[in-house]
JSON list of C-alpha atoms in Angstrom, two decimals:
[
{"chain": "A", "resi": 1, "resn": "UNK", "atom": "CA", "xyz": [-68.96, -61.01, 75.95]},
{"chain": "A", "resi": 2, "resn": "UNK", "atom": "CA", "xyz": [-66.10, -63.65, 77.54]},
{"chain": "A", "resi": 3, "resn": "UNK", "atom": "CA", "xyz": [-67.45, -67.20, 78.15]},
{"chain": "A", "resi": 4, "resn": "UNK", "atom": "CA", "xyz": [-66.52, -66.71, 81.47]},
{"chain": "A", "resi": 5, "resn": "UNK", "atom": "CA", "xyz": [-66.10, -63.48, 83.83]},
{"chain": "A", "resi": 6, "resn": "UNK", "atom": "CA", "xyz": [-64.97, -62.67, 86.86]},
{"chain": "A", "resi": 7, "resn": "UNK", "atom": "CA", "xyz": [-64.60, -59.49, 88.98]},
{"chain": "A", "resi": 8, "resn": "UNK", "atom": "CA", "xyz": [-60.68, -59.60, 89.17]},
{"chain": "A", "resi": 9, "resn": "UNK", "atom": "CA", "xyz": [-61.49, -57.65, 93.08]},
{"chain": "A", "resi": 10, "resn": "UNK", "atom": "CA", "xyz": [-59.63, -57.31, 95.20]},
{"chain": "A", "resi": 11, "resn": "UNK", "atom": "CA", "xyz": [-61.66, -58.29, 98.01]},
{"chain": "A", "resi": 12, "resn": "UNK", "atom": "CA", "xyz": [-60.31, -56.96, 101.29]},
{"chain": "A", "resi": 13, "resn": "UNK", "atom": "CA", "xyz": [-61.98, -58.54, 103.79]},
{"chain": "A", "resi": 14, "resn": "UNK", "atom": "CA", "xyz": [-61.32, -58.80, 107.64]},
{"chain": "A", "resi": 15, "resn": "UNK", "atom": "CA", "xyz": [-60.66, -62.42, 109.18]},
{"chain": "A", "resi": 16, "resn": "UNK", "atom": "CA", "xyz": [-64.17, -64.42, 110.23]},
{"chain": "A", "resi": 17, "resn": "UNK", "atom": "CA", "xyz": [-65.99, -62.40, 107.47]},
{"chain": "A", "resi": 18, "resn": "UNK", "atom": "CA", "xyz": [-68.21, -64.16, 105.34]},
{"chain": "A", "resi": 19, "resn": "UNK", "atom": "CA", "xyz": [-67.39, -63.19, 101.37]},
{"chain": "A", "resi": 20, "resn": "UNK", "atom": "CA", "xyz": [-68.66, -64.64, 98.08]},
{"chain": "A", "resi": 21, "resn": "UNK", "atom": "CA", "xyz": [-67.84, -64.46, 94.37]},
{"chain": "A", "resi": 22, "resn": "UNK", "atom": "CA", "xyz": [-69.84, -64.55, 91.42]},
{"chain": "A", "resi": 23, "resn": "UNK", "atom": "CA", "xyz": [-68.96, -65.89, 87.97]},
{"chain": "A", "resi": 24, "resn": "UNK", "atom": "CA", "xyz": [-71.06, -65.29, 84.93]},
{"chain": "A", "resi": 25, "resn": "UNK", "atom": "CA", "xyz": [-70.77, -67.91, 81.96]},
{"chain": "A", "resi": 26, "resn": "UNK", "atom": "CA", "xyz": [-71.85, -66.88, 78.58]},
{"chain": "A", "resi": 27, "resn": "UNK", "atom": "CA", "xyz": [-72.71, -70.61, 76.95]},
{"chain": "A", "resi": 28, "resn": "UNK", "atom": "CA", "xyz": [-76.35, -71.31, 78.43]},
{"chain": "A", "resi": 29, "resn": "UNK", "atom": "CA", "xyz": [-75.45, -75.07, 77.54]},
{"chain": "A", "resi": 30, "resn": "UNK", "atom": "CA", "xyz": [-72.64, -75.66, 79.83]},
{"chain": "A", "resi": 31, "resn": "UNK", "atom": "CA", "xyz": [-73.08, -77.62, 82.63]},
{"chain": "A", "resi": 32, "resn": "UNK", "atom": "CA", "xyz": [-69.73, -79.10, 84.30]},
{"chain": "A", "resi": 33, "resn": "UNK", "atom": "CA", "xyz": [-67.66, -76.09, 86.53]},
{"chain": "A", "resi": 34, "resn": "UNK", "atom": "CA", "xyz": [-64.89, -75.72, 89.06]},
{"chain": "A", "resi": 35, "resn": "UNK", "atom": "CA", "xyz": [-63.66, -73.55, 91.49]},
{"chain": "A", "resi": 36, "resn": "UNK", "atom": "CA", "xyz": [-59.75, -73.47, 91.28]},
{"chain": "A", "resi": 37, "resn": "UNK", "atom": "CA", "xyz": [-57.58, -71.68, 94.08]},
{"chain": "A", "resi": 38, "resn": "UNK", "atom": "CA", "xyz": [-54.33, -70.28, 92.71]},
{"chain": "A", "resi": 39, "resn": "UNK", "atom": "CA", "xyz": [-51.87, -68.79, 95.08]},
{"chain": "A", "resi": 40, "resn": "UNK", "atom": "CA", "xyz": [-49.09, -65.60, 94.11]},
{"chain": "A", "resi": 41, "resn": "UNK", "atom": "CA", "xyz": [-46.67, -66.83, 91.53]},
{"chain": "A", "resi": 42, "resn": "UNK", "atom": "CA", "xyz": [-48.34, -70.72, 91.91]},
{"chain": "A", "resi": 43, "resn": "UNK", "atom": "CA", "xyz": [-49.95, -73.17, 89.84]},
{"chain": "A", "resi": 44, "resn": "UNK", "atom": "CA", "xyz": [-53.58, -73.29, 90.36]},
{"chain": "A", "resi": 45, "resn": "UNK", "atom": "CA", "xyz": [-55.44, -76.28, 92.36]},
{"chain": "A", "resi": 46, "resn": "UNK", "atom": "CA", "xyz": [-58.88, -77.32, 92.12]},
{"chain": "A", "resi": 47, "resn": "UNK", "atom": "CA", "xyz": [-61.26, -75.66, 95.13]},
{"chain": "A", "resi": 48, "resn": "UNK", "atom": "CA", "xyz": [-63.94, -77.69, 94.84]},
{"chain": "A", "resi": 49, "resn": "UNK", "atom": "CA", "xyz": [-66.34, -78.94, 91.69]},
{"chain": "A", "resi": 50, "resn": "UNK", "atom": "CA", "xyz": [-69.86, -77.10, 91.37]},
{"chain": "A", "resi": 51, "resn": "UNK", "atom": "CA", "xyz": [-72.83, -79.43, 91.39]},
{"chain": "A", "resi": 52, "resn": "UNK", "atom": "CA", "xyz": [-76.25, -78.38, 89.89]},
{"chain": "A", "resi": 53, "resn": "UNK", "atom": "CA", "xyz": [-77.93, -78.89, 93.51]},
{"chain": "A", "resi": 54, "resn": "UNK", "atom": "CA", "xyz": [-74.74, -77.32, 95.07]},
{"chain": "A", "resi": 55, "resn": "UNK", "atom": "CA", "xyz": [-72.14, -78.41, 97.27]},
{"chain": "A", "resi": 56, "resn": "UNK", "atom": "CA", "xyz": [-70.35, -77.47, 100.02]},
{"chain": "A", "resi": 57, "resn": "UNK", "atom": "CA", "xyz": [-66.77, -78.55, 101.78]},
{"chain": "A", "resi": 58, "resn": "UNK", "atom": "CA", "xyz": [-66.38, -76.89, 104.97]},
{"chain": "A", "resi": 59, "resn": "UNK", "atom": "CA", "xyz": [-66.44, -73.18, 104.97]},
{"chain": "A", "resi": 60, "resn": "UNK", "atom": "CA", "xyz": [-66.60, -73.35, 101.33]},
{"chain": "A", "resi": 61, "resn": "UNK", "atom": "CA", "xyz": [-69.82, -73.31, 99.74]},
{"chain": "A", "resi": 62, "resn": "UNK", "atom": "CA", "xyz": [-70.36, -73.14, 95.70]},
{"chain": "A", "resi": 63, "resn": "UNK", "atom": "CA", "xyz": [-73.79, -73.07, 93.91]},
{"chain": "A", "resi": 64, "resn": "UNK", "atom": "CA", "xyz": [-75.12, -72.64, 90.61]},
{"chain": "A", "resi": 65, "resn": "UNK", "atom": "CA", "xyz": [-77.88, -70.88, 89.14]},
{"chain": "A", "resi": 66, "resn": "UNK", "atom": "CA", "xyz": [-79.07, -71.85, 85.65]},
{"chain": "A", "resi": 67, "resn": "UNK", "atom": "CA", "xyz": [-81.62, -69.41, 85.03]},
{"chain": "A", "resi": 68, "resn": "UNK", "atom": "CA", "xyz": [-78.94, -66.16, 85.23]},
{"chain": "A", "resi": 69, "resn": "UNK", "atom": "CA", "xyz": [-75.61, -68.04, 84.04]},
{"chain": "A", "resi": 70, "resn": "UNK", "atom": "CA", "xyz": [-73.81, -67.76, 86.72]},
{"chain": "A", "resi": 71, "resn": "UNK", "atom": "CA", "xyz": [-71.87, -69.79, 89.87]},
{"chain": "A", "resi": 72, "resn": "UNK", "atom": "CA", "xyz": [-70.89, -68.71, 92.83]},
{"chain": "A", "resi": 73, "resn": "UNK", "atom": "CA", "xyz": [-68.32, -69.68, 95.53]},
{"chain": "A", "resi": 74, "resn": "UNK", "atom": "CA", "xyz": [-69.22, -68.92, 99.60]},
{"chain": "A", "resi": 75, "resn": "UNK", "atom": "CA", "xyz": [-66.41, -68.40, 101.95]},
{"chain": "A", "resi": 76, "resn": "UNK", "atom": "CA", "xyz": [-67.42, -68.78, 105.36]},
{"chain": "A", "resi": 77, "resn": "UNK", "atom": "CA", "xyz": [-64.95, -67.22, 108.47]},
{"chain": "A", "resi": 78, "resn": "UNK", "atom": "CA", "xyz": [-62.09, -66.38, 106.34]},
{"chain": "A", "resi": 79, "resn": "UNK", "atom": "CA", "xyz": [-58.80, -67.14, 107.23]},
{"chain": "A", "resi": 80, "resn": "UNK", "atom": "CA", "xyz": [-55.68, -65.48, 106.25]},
{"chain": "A", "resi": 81, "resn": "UNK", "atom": "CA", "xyz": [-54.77, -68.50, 104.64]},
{"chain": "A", "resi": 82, "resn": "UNK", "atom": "CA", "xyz": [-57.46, -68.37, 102.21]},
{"chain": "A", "resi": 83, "resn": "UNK", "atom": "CA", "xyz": [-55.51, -65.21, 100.36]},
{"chain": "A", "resi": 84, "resn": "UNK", "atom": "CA", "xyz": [-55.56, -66.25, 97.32]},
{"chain": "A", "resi": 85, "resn": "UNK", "atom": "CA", "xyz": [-56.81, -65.81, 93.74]},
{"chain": "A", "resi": 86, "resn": "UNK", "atom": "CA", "xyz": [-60.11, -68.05, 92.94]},
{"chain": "A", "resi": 87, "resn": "UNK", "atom": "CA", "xyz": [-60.67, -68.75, 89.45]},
{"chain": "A", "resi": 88, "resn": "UNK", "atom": "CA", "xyz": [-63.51, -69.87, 87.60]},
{"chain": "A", "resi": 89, "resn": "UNK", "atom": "CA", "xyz": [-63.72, -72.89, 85.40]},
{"chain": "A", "resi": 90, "resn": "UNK", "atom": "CA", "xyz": [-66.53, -73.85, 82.59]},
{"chain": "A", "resi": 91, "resn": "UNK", "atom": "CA", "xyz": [-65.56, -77.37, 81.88]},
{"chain": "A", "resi": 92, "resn": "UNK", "atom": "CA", "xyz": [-68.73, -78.19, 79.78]},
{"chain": "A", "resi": 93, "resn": "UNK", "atom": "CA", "xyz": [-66.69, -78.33, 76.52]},
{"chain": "A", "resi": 94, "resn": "UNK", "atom": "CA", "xyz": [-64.58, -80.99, 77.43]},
{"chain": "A", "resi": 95, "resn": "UNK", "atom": "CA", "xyz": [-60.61, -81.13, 77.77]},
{"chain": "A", "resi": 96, "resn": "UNK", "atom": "CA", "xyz": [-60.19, -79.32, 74.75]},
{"chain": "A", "resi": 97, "resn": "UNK", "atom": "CA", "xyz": [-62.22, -76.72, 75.70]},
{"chain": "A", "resi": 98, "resn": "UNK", "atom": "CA", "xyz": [-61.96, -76.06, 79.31]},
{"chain": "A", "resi": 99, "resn": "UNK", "atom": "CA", "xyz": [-62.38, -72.00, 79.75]},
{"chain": "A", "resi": 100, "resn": "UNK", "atom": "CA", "xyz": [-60.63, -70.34, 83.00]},
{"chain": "A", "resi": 101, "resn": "UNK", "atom": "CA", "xyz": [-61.92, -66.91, 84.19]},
{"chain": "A", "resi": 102, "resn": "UNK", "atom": "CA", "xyz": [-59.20, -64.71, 84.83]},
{"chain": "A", "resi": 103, "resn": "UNK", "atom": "CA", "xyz": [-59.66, -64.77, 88.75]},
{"chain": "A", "resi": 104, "resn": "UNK", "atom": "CA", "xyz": [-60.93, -62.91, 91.59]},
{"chain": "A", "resi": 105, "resn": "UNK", "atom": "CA", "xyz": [-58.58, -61.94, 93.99]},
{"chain": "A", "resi": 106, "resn": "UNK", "atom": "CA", "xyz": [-58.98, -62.46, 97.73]},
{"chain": "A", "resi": 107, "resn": "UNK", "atom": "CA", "xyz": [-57.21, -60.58, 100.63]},
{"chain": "A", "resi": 108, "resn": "UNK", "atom": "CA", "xyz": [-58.25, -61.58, 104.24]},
{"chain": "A", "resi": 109, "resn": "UNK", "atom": "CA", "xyz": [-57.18, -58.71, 106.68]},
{"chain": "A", "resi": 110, "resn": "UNK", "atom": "CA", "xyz": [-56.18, -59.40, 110.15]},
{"chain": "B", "resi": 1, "resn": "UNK", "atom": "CA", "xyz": [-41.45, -84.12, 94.75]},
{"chain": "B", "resi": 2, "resn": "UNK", "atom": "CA", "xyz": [-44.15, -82.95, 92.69]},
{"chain": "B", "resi": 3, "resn": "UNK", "atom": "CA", "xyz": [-45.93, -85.03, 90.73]},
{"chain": "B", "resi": 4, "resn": "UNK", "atom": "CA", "xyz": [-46.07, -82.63, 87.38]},
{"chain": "B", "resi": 5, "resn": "UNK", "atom": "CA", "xyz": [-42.32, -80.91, 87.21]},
{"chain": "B", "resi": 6, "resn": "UNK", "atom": "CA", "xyz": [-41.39, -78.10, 84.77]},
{"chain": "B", "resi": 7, "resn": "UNK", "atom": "CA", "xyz": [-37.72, -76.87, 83.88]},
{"chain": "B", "resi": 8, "resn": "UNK", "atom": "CA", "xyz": [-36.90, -74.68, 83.73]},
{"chain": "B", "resi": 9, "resn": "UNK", "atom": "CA", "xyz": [-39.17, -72.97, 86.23]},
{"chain": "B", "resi": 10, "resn": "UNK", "atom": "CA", "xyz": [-37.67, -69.23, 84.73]},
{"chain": "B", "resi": 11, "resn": "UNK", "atom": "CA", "xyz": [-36.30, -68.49, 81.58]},
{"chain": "B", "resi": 12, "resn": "UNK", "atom": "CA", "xyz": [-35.18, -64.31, 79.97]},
{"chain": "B", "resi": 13, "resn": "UNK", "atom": "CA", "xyz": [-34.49, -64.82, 76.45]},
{"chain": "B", "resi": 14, "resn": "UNK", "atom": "CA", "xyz": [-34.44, -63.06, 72.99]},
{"chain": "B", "resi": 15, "resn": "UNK", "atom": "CA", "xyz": [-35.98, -62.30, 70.48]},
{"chain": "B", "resi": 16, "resn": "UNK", "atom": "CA", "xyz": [-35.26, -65.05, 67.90]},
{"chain": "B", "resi": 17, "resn": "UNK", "atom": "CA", "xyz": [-34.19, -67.98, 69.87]},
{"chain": "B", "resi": 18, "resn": "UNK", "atom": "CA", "xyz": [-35.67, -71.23, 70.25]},
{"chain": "B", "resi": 19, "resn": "UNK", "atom": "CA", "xyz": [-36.93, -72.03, 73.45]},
{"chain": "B", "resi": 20, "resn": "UNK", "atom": "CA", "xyz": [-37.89, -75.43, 74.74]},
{"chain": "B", "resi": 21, "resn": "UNK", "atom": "CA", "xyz": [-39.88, -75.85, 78.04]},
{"chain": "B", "resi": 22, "resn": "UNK", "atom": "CA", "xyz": [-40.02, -79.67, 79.17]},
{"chain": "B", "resi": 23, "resn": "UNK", "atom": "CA", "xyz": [-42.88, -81.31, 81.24]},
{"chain": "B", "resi": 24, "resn": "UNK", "atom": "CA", "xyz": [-42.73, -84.73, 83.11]},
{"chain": "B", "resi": 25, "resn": "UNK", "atom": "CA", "xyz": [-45.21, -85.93, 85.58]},
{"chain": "B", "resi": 26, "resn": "UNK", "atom": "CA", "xyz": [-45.36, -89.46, 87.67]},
{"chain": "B", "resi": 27, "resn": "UNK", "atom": "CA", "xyz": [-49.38, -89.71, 87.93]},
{"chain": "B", "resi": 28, "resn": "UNK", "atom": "CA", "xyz": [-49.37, -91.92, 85.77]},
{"chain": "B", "resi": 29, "resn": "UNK", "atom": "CA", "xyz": [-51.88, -89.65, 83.55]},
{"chain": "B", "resi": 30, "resn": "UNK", "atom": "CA", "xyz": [-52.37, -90.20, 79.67]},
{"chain": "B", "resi": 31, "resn": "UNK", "atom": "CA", "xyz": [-53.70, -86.47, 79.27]},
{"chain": "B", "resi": 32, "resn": "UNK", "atom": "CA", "xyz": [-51.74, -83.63, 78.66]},
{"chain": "B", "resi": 33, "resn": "UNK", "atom": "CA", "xyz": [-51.71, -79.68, 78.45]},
{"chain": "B", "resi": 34, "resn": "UNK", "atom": "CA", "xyz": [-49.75, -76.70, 77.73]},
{"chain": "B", "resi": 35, "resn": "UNK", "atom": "CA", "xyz": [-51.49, -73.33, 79.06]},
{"chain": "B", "resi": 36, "resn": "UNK", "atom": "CA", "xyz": [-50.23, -69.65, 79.02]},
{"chain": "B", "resi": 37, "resn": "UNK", "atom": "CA", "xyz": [-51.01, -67.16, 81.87]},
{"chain": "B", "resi": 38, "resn": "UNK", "atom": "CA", "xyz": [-51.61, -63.49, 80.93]},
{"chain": "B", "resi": 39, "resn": "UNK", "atom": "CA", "xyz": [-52.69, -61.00, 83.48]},
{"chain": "B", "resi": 40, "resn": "UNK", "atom": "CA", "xyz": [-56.10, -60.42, 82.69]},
{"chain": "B", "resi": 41, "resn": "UNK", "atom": "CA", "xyz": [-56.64, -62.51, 80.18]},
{"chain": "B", "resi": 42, "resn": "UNK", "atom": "CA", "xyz": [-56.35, -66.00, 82.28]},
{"chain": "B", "resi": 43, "resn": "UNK", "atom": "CA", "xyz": [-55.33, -69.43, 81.30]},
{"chain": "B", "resi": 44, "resn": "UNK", "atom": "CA", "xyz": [-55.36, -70.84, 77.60]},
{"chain": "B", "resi": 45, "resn": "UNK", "atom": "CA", "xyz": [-54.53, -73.53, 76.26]},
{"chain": "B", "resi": 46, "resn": "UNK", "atom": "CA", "xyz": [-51.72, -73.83, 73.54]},
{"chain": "B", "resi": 47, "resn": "UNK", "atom": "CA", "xyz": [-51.86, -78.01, 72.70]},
{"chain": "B", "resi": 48, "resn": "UNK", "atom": "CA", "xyz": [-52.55, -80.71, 74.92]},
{"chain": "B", "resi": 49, "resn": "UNK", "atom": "CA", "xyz": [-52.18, -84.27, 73.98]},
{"chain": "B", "resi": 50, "resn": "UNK", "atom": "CA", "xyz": [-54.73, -87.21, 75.23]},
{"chain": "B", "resi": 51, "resn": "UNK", "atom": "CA", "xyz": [-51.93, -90.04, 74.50]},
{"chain": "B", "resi": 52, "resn": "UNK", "atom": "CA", "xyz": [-48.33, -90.80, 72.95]},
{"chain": "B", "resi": 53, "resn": "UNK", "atom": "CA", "xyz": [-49.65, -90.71, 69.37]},
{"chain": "B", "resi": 54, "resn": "UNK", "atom": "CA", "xyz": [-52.82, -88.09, 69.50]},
{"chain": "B", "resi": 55, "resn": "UNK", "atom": "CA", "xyz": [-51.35, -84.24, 69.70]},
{"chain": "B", "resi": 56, "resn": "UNK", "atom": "CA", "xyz": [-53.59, -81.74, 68.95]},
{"chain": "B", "resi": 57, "resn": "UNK", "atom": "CA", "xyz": [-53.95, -77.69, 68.93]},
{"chain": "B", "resi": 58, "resn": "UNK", "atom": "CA", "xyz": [-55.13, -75.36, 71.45]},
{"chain": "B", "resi": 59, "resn": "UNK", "atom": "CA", "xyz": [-56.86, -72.01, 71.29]},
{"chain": "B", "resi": 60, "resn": "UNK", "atom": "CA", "xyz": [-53.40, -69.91, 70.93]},
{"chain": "B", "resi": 61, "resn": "UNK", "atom": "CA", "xyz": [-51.18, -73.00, 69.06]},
{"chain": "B", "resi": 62, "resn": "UNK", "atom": "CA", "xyz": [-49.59, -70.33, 66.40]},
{"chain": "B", "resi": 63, "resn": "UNK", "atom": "CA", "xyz": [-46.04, -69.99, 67.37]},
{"chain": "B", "resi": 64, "resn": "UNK", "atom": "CA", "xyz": [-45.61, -73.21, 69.42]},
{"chain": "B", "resi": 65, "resn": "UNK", "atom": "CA", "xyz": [-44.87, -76.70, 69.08]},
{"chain": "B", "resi": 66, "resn": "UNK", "atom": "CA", "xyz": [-44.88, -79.74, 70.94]},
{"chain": "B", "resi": 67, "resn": "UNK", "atom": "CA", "xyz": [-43.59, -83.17, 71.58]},
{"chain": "B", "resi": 68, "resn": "UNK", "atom": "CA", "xyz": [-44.76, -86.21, 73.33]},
{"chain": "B", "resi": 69, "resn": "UNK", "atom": "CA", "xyz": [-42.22, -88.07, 73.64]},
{"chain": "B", "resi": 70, "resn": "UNK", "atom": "CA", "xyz": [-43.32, -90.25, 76.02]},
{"chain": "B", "resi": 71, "resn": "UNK", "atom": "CA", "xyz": [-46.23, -91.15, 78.39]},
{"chain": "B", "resi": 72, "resn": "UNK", "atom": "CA", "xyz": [-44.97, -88.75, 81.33]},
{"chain": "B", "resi": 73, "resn": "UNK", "atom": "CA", "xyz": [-43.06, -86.01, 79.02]},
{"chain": "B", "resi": 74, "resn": "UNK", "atom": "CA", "xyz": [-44.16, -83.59, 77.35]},
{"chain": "B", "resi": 75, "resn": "UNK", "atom": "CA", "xyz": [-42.74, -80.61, 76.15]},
{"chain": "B", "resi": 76, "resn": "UNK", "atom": "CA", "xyz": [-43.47, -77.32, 74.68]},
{"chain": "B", "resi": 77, "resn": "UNK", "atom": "CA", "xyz": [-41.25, -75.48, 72.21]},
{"chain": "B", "resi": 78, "resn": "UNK", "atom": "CA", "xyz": [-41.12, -71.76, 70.89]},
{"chain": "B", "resi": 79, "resn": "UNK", "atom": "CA", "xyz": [-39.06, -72.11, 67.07]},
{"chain": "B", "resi": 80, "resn": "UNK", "atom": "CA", "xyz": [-38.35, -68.14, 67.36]},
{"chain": "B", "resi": 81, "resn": "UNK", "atom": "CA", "xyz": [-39.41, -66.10, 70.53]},
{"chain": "B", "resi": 82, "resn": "UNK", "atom": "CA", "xyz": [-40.98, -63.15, 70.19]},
{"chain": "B", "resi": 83, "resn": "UNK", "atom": "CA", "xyz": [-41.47, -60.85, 73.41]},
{"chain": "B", "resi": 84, "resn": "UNK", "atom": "CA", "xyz": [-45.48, -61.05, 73.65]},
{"chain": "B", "resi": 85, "resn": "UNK", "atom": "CA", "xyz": [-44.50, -64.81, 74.13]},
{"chain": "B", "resi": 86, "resn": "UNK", "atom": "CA", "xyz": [-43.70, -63.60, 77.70]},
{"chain": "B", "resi": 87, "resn": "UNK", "atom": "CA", "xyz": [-45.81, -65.28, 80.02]},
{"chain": "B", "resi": 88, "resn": "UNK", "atom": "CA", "xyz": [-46.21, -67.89, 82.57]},
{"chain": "B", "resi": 89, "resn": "UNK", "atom": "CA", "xyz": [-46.51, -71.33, 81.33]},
{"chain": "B", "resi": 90, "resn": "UNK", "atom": "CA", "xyz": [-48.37, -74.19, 82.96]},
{"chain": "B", "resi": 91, "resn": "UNK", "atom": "CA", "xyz": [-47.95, -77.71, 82.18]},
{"chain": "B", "resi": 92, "resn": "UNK", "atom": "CA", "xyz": [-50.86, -79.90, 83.59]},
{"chain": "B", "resi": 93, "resn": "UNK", "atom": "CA", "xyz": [-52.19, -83.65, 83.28]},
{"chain": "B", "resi": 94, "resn": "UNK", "atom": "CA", "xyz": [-55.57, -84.95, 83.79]},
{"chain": "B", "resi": 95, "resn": "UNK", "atom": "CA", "xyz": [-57.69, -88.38, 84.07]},
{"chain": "B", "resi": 96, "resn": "UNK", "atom": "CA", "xyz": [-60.96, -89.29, 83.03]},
{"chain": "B", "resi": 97, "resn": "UNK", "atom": "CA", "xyz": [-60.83, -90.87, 86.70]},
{"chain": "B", "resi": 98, "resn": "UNK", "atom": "CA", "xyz": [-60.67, -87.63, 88.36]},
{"chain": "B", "resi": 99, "resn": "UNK", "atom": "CA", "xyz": [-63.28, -86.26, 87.28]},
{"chain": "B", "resi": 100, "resn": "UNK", "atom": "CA", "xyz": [-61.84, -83.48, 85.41]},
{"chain": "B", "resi": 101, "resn": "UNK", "atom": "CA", "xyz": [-59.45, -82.18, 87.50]},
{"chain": "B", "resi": 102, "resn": "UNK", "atom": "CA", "xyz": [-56.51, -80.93, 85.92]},
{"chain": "B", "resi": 103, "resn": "UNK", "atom": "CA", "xyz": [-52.95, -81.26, 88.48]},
{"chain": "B", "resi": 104, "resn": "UNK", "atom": "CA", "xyz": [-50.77, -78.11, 87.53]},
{"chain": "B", "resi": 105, "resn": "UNK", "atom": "CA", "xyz": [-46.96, -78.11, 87.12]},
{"chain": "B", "resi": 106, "resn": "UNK", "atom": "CA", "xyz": [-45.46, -74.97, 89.22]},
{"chain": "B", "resi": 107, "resn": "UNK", "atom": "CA", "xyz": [-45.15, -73.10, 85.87]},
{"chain": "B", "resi": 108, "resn": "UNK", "atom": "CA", "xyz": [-42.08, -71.89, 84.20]},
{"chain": "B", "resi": 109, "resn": "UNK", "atom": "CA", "xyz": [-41.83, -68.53, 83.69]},
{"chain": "B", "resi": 110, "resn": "UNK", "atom": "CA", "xyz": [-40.64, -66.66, 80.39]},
{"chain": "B", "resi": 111, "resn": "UNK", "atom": "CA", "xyz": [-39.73, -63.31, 79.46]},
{"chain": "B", "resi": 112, "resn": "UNK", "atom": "CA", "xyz": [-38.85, -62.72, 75.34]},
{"chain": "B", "resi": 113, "resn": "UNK", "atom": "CA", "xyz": [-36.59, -59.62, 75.44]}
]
């Protein structure tokens, strides 16, 4: 099993529509992620950070749940400009051992 | 400007050349990284370096090397390309201070004919 997975989508989804993405993490231990935003053929930047108790920024909300390894990341009325890839970040081993999902792919429709 | 700048940002090569990819930032960071970008197999890291003196391997280090040759450079070098080398490379520096964010370079791209 990877240590972290992602459904690499797409996800087509229409402008104002209301999408989310799951990310399953293998290491029951870990407790520091990220969300990371990476646009075509750009470097990745972080999203937002995902606190035990949640937290949200906006139209972006991103939660984790313990008990079935996994985080998610809410994406309220989606914009065309949120087209993007989203990965997934377990940060719980330190610098050295930061692991990046492979990304889920967003495409908001007009 | 950005803060983290790569050169060169795309590279073809061949098989058998050395190849050096160079990294300088202005943040001001002490931490460093190398990562590779596959599709489907997302980012890894190949070295990263946490100051001047301290340089230390990454999950996929065989086939690489690096240099920090100072605070804001750092650069990544392949002795002999060989085409599954072909990727795109990310250069990235961090801070305790941030929290663990990690600030990307724009990448430089490779292709190992």
């Amino acid at each position: 099993r990877k240590e972290v997975e992602q459904d690499p989508g797409p996800f087509n989804v229409p402008e104002g529509a209301t999408v989310a993405f799951n990310c399953t993490y293998s290491n029951s231990a870990s407790q520091s992620f990220f969300w990371y935003r990476q646009d075509c053929r750009k470097e990745p930047k972080l999203l937002m950070s995902v606190y035990s108790s949640g937290n949200e920024d906006g139209r972006f909300t991103a939660q984790l749940n313990r008990a079935s390894q996994y985080i998610s990341l809410l994406i309220r009325d989606s914009k065309l400009s949120d087209s993007a890839t989203y990965l997934c970040v377990d940060a719980s081993g330190g610098y050295q051992k930061v692991t990046f999902g492979t990304g889920t792919k967003l495409q908001v429709i007009p | 400007d950005a803060d983290v700048t790569q050169t060169p940002r795309n590279r073809i090569t061949k098989t058998g050349k050395r190849i050096m990819l160079e990294c300088s930032q202005t943040k001001g960071h002490d931490r460093m990284y190398w990562y590779r970008q596959d599709p489907g197999l997302g980012l890894r890291l190949i070295y990263y370096s946490f100051d001047v003196k301290d340089i230390n391997k990454g999950e996929i280090s065989d086939g690489y090397s690096v240099s920090r040759q100072a605070q804001a450079k750092f650069s990544l070098s392949l002795e002999s390309a060989i085409p599954n080398q072909t990727a795109l490379y990310f250069c990235a520096t961090s801070d305790p201070v941030s929290g663990g964010e990690l600030f990307f370079g724009e990448g430089s791209r490779l292709t190992v004919l």
